[in-house]
Each structure stands twice: as C-alpha cells, then as structure tokens.
XYZ file of C-alpha atoms in Angstrom:
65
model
C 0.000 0.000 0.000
C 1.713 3.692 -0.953
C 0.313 6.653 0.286
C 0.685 9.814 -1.821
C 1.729 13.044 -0.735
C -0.679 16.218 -1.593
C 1.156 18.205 -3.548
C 0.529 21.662 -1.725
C 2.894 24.246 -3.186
C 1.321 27.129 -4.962
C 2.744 28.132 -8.335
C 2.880 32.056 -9.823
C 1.701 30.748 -12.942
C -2.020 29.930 -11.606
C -2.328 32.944 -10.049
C -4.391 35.386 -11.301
C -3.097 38.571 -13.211
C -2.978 41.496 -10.108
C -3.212 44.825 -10.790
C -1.882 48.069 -9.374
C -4.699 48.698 -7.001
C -4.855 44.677 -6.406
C -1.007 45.402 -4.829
C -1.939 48.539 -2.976
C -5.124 48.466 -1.840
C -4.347 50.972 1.048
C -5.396 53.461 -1.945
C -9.054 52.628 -2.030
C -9.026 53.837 1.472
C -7.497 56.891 1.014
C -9.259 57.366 -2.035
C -12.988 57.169 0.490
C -11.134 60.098 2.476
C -10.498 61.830 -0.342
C -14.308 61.556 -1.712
C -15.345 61.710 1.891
C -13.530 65.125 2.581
C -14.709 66.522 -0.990
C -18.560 65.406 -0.574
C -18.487 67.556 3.053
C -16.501 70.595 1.381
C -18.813 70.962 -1.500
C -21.877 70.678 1.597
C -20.195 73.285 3.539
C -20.055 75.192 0.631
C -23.400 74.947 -0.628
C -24.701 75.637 2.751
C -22.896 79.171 3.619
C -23.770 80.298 0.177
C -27.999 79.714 1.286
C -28.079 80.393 4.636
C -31.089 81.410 5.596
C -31.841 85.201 6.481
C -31.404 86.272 9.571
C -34.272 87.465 11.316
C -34.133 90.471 14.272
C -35.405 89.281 17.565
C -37.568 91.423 18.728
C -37.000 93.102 22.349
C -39.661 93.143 25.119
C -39.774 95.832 27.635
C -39.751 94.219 31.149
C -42.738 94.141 33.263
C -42.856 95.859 35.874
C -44.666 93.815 38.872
C-alpha cells in the first residue's frame, strides 16, 4: 500500500493577473477620504452660500410687577 503526498505548493503561474490597485489596496481607502472630505466641502459650501436670512429678535420691555 503507498500513500501519496498532496502536492501543496502554490505556483505564480495559476495565479491570477494582479493589478496596481490589487497590490496597494491601502489606496481605495485613502481614495474614500479623499471623496469623503470633498462630498463635506462641497456641503459646507453649498450651505454658507444659502443660509437662511437672519431674522431680528424682537425686544420686550420688562414688566414691571
């Protein structure tokens, strides 16, 4: 009776083809912040240029008991 060894050695030539985000894929998360940090300028922006007008309180005189 012979018992064969699994052969469990990875070869490059299987793997698939990785690209240059597939090697550095720290980018996609500084590629959110970047999105993230534009999405809440162009907000900020939008809302100081339509803020609504400002409206005088009105005093009251005290009263007097």
């Amino acid at each position: 009776m012979t018992t064969s060894i699994p052969n469990n050695t990875s070869s490059n030539d299987a793997a698939p083809a990785v690209g240059f985000f597939g090697r550095r894929p720290w980018l996609f998360v500084v590629a959110a912040f970047v999105v993230l940090i534009s999405a809440w300028s162009v907000l900020f922006y939008i809302a100081m240029n339509n803020q609504p007008e400002s409206v005088p309180l009105k005093h009251l005189e005290q009263i007097k008991p």
